PDB file of C-alpha atoms and ligand atoms in Angstrom:
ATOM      1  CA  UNK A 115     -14.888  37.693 -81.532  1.00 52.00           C
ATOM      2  CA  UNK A 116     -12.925  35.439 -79.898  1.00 61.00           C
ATOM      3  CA  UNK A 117     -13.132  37.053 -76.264  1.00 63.00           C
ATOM      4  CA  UNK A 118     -17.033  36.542 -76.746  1.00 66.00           C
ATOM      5  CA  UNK A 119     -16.940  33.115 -77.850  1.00 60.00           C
ATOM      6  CA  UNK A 120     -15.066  32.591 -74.260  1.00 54.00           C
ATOM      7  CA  UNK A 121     -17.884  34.679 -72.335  1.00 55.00           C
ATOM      8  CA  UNK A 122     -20.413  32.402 -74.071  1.00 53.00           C
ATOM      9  CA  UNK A 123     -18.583  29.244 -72.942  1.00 48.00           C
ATOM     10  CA  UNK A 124     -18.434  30.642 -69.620  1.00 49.00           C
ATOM     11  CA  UNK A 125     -22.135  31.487 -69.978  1.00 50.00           C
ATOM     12  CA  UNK A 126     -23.036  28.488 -70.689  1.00 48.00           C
ATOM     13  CA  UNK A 127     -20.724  26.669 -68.270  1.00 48.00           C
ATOM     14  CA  UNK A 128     -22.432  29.009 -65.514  1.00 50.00           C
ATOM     15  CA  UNK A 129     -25.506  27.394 -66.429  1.00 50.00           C
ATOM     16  CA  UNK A 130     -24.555  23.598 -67.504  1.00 52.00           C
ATOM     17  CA  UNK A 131     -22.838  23.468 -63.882  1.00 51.00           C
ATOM     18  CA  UNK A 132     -25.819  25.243 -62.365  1.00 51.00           C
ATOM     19  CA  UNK A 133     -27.883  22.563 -63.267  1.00 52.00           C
ATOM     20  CA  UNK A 134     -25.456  19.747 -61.721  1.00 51.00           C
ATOM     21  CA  UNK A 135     -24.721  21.397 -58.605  1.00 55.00           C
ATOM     22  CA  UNK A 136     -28.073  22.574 -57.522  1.00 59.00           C
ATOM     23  CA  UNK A 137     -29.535  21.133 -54.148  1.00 63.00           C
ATOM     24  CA  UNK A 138     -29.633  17.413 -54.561  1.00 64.00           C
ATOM     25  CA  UNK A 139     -33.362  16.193 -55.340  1.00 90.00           C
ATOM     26  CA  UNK A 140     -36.058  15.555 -52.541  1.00 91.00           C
ATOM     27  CA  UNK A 141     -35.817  11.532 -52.852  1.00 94.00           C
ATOM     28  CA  UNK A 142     -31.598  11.691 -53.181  1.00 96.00           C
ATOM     29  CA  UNK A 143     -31.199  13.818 -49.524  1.00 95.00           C
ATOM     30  CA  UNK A 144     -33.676  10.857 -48.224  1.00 97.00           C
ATOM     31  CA  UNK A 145     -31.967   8.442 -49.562  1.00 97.00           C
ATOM     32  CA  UNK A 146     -28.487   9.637 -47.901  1.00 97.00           C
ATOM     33  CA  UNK A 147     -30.277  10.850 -44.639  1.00 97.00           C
ATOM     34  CA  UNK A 148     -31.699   7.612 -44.095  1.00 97.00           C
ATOM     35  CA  UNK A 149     -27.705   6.618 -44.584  1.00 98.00           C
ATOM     36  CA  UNK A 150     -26.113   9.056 -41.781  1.00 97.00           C
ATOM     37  CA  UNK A 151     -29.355   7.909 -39.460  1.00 98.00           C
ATOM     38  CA  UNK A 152     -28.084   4.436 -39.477  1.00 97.00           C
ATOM     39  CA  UNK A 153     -24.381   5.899 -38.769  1.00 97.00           C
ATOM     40  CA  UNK A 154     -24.935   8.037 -35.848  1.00 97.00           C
ATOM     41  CA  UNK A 155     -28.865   7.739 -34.611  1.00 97.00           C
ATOM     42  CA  UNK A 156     -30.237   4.257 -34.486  1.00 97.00           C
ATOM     43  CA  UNK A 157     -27.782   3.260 -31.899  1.00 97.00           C
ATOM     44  CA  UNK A 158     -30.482   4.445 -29.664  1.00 97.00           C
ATOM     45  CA  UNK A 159     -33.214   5.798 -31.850  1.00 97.00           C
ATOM     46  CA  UNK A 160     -33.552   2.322 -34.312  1.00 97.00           C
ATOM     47  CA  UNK A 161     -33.391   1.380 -37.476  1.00 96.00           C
ATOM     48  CA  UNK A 162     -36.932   2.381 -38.132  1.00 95.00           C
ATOM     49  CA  UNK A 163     -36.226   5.479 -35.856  1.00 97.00           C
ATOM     50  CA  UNK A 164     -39.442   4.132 -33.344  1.00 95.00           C
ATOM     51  CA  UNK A 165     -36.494   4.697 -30.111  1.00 95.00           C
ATOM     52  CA  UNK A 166     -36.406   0.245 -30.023  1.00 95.00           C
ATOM     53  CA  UNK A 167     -31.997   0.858 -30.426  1.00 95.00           C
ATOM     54  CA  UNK A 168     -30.205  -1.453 -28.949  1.00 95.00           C
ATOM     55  CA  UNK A 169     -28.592   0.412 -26.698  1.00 95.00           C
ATOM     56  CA  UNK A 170     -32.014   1.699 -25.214  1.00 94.00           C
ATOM     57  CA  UNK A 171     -31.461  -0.578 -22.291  1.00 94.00           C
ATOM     58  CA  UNK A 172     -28.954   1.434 -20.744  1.00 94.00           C
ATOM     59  CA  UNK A 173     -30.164   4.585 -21.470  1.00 94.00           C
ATOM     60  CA  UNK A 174     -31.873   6.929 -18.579  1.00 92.00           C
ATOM     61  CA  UNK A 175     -34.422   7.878 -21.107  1.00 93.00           C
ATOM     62  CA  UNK A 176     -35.922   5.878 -23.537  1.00 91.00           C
ATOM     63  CA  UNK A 177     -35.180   7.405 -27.391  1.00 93.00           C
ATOM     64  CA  UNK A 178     -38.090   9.085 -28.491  1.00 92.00           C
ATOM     65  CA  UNK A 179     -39.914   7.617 -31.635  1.00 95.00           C
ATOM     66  CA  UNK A 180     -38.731  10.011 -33.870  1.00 97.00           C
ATOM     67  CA  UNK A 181     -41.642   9.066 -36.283  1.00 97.00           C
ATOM     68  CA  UNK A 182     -44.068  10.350 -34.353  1.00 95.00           C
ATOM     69  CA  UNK A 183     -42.093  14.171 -34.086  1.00 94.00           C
ATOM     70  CA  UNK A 184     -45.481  15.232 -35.932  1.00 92.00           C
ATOM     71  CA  UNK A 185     -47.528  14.589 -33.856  1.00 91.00           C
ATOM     72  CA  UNK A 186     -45.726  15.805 -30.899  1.00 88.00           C
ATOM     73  CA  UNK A 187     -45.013  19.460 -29.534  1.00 83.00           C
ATOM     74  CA  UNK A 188     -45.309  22.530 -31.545  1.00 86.00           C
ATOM     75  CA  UNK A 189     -42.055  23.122 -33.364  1.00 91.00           C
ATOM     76  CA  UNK A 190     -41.114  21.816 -36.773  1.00 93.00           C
ATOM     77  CA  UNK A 191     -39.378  18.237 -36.795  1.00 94.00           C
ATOM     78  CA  UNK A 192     -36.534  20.443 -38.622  1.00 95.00           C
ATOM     79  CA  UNK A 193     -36.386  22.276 -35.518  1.00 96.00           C
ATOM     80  CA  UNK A 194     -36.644  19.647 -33.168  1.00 95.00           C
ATOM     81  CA  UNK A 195     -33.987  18.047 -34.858  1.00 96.00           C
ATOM     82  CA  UNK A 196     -31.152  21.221 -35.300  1.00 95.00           C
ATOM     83  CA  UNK A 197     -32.082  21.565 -31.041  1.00 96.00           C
ATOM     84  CA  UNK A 198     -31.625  17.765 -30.399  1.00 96.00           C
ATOM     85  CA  UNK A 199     -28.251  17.616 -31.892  1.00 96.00           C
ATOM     86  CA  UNK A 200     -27.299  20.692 -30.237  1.00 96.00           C
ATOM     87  CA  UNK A 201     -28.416  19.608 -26.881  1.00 96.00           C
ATOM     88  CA  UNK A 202     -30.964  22.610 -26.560  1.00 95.00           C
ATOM     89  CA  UNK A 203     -34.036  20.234 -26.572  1.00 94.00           C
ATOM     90  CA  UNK A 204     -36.413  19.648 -23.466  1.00 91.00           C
ATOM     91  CA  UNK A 205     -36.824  17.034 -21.389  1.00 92.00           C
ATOM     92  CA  UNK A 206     -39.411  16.634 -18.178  1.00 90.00           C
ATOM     93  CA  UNK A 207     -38.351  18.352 -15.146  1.00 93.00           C
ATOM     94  CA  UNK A 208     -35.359  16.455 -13.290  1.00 93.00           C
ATOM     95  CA  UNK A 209     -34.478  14.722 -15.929  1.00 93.00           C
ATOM     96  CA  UNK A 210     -30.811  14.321 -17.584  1.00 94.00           C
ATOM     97  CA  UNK A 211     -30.355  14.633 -21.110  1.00 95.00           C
ATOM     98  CA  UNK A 212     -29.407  10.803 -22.310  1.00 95.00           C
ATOM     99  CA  UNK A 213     -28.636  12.138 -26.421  1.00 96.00           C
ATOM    100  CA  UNK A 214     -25.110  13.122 -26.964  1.00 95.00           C
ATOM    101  CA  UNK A 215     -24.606  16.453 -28.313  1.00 96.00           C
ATOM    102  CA  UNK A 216     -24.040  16.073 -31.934  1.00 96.00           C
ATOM    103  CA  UNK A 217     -23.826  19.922 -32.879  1.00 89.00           C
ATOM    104  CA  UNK A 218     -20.018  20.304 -35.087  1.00 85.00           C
ATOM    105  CA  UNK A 219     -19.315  17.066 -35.487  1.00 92.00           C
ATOM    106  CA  UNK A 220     -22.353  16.907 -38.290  1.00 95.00           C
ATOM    107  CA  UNK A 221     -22.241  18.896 -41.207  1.00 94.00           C
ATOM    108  CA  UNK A 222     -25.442  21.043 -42.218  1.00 93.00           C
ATOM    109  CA  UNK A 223     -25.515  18.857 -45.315  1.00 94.00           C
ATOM    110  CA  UNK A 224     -25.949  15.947 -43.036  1.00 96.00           C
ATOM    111  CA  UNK A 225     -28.074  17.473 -40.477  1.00 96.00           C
ATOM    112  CA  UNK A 226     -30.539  18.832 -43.278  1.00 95.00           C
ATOM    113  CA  UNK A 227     -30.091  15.213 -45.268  1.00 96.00           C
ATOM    114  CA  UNK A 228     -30.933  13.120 -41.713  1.00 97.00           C
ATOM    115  CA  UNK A 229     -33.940  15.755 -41.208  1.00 97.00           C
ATOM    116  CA  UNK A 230     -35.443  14.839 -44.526  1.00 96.00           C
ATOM    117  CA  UNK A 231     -35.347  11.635 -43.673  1.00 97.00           C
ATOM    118  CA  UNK A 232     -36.537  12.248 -40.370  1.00 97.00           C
ATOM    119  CA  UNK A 233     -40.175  14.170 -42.131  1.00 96.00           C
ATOM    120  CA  UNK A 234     -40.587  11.422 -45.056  1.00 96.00           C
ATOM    121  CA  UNK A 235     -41.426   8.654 -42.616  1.00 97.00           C
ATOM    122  CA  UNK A 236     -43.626  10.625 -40.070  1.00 96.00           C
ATOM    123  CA  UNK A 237     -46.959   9.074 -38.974  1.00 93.00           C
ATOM    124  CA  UNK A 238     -49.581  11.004 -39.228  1.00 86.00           C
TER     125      UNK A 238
HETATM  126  C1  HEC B 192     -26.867   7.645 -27.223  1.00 57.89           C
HETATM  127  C2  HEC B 192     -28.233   7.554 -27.713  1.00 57.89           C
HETATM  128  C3  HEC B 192     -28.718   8.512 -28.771  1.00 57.89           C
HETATM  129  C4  HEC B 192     -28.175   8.774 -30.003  1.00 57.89           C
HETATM  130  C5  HEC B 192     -26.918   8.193 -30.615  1.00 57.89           C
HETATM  131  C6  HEC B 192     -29.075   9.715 -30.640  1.00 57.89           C
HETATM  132  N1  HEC B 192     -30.121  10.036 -29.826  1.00 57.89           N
HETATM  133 FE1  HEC B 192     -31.665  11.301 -30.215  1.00 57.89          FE
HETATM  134  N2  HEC B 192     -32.408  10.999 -28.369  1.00 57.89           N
HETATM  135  C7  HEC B 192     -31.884  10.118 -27.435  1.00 57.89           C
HETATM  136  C8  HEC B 192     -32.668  10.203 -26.210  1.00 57.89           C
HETATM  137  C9  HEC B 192     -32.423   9.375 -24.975  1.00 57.89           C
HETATM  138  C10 HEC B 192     -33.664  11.171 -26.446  1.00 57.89           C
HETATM  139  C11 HEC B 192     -34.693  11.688 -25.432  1.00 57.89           C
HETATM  140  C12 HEC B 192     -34.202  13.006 -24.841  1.00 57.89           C
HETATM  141  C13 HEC B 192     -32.861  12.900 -24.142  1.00 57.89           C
HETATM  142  O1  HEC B 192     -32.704  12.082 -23.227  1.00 57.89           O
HETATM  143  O2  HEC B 192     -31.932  13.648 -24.513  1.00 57.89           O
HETATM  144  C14 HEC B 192     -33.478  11.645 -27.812  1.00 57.89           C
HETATM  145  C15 HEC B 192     -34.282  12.578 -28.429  1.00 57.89           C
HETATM  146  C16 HEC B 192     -34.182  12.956 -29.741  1.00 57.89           C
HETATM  147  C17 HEC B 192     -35.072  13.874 -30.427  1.00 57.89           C
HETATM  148  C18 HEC B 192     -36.326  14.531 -29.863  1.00 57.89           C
HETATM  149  C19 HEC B 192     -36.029  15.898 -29.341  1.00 57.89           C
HETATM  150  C20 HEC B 192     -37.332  16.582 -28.977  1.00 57.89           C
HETATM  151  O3  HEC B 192     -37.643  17.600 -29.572  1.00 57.89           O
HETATM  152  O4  HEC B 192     -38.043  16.078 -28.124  1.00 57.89           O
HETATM  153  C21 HEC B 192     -34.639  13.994 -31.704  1.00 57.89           C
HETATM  154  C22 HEC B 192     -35.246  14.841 -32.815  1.00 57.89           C
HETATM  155  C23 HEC B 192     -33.460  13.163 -31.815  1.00 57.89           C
HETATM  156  N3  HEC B 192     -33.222  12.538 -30.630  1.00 57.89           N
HETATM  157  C24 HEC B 192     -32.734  13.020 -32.974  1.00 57.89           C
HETATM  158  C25 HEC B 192     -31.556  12.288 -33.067  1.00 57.89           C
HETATM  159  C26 HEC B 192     -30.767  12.225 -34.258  1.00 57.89           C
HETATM  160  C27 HEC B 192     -31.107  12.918 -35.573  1.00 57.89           C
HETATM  161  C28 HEC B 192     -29.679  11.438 -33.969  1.00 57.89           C
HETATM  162  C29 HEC B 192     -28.527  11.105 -34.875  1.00 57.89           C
HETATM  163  C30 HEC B 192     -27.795  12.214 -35.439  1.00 57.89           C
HETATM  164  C31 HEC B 192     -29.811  11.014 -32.583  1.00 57.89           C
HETATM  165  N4  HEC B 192     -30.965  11.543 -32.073  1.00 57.89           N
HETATM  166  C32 HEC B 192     -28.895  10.230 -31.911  1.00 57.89           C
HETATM  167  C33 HEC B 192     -30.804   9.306 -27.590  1.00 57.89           C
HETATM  168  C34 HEC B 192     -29.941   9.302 -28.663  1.00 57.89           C
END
């Protein structure tokens, strides 16, 4: 009796922690995205992520306006964002990358936080 009193405590333990560990809501990984952006990307990109940072001036390349990832290229902005910080996106012909290569020094939790951010204030 009292070895299945424990497995129900576990049971429910499984579950009750379930519930507080699951993936952080929708509006909470904007929230913190929109936190690491200001850390590491609006140096260059800005704080409203149009590429006006203010260190744009002595860049090669001007930021892109990473609002407008929609409604540029094919790929999905959580692609374009994962290739960005790994250094694996394009740029024209000739041209030398200007965004530092981000790639271990985030952790996926940021990277997917900071691309949530990145799709809730697309234009369309
Ligand atoms: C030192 C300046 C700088 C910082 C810091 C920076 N970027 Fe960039 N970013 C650029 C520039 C410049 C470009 C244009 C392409 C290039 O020159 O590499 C760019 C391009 C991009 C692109 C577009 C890639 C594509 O598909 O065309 C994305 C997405 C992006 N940055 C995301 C980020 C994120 C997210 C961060 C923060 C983790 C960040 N950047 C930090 C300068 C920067």
């Amino acid at each position: 009796m009292k070895s299945r009193m424990l497995l129900l405590a576990i049971a429910a333990g499984i579950i009750g922690n379930g519930t507080v560990l699951a993936a952080p809501s929708q509006e909470e990984a904007i929230k913190k995205g929109r936190e690491h952006f200001k850390i590491f990307c609006v140096n260059c990109h800005g704080v409203n992520a149009d590429g006006k940072g203010p260190l744009v001036e002595s860049l090669k390349i001007t930021p892109y306006d990473l609002t407008a990832l929609k409604q540029t290229g094919d790929l999905c902005i959580a692609e374009r964002v994962l290739r960005a910080i790994a250094g694996l996106h394009d740029v024209a012909a000739g041209q030398k990358k200007d965004m530092p290569v981000f790639s271990g020094n985030l952790e996926s939790i940021t990277v997917y936080e900071i691309t949530q951010y990145l799709k809730s204030i697309q234009k369309e």
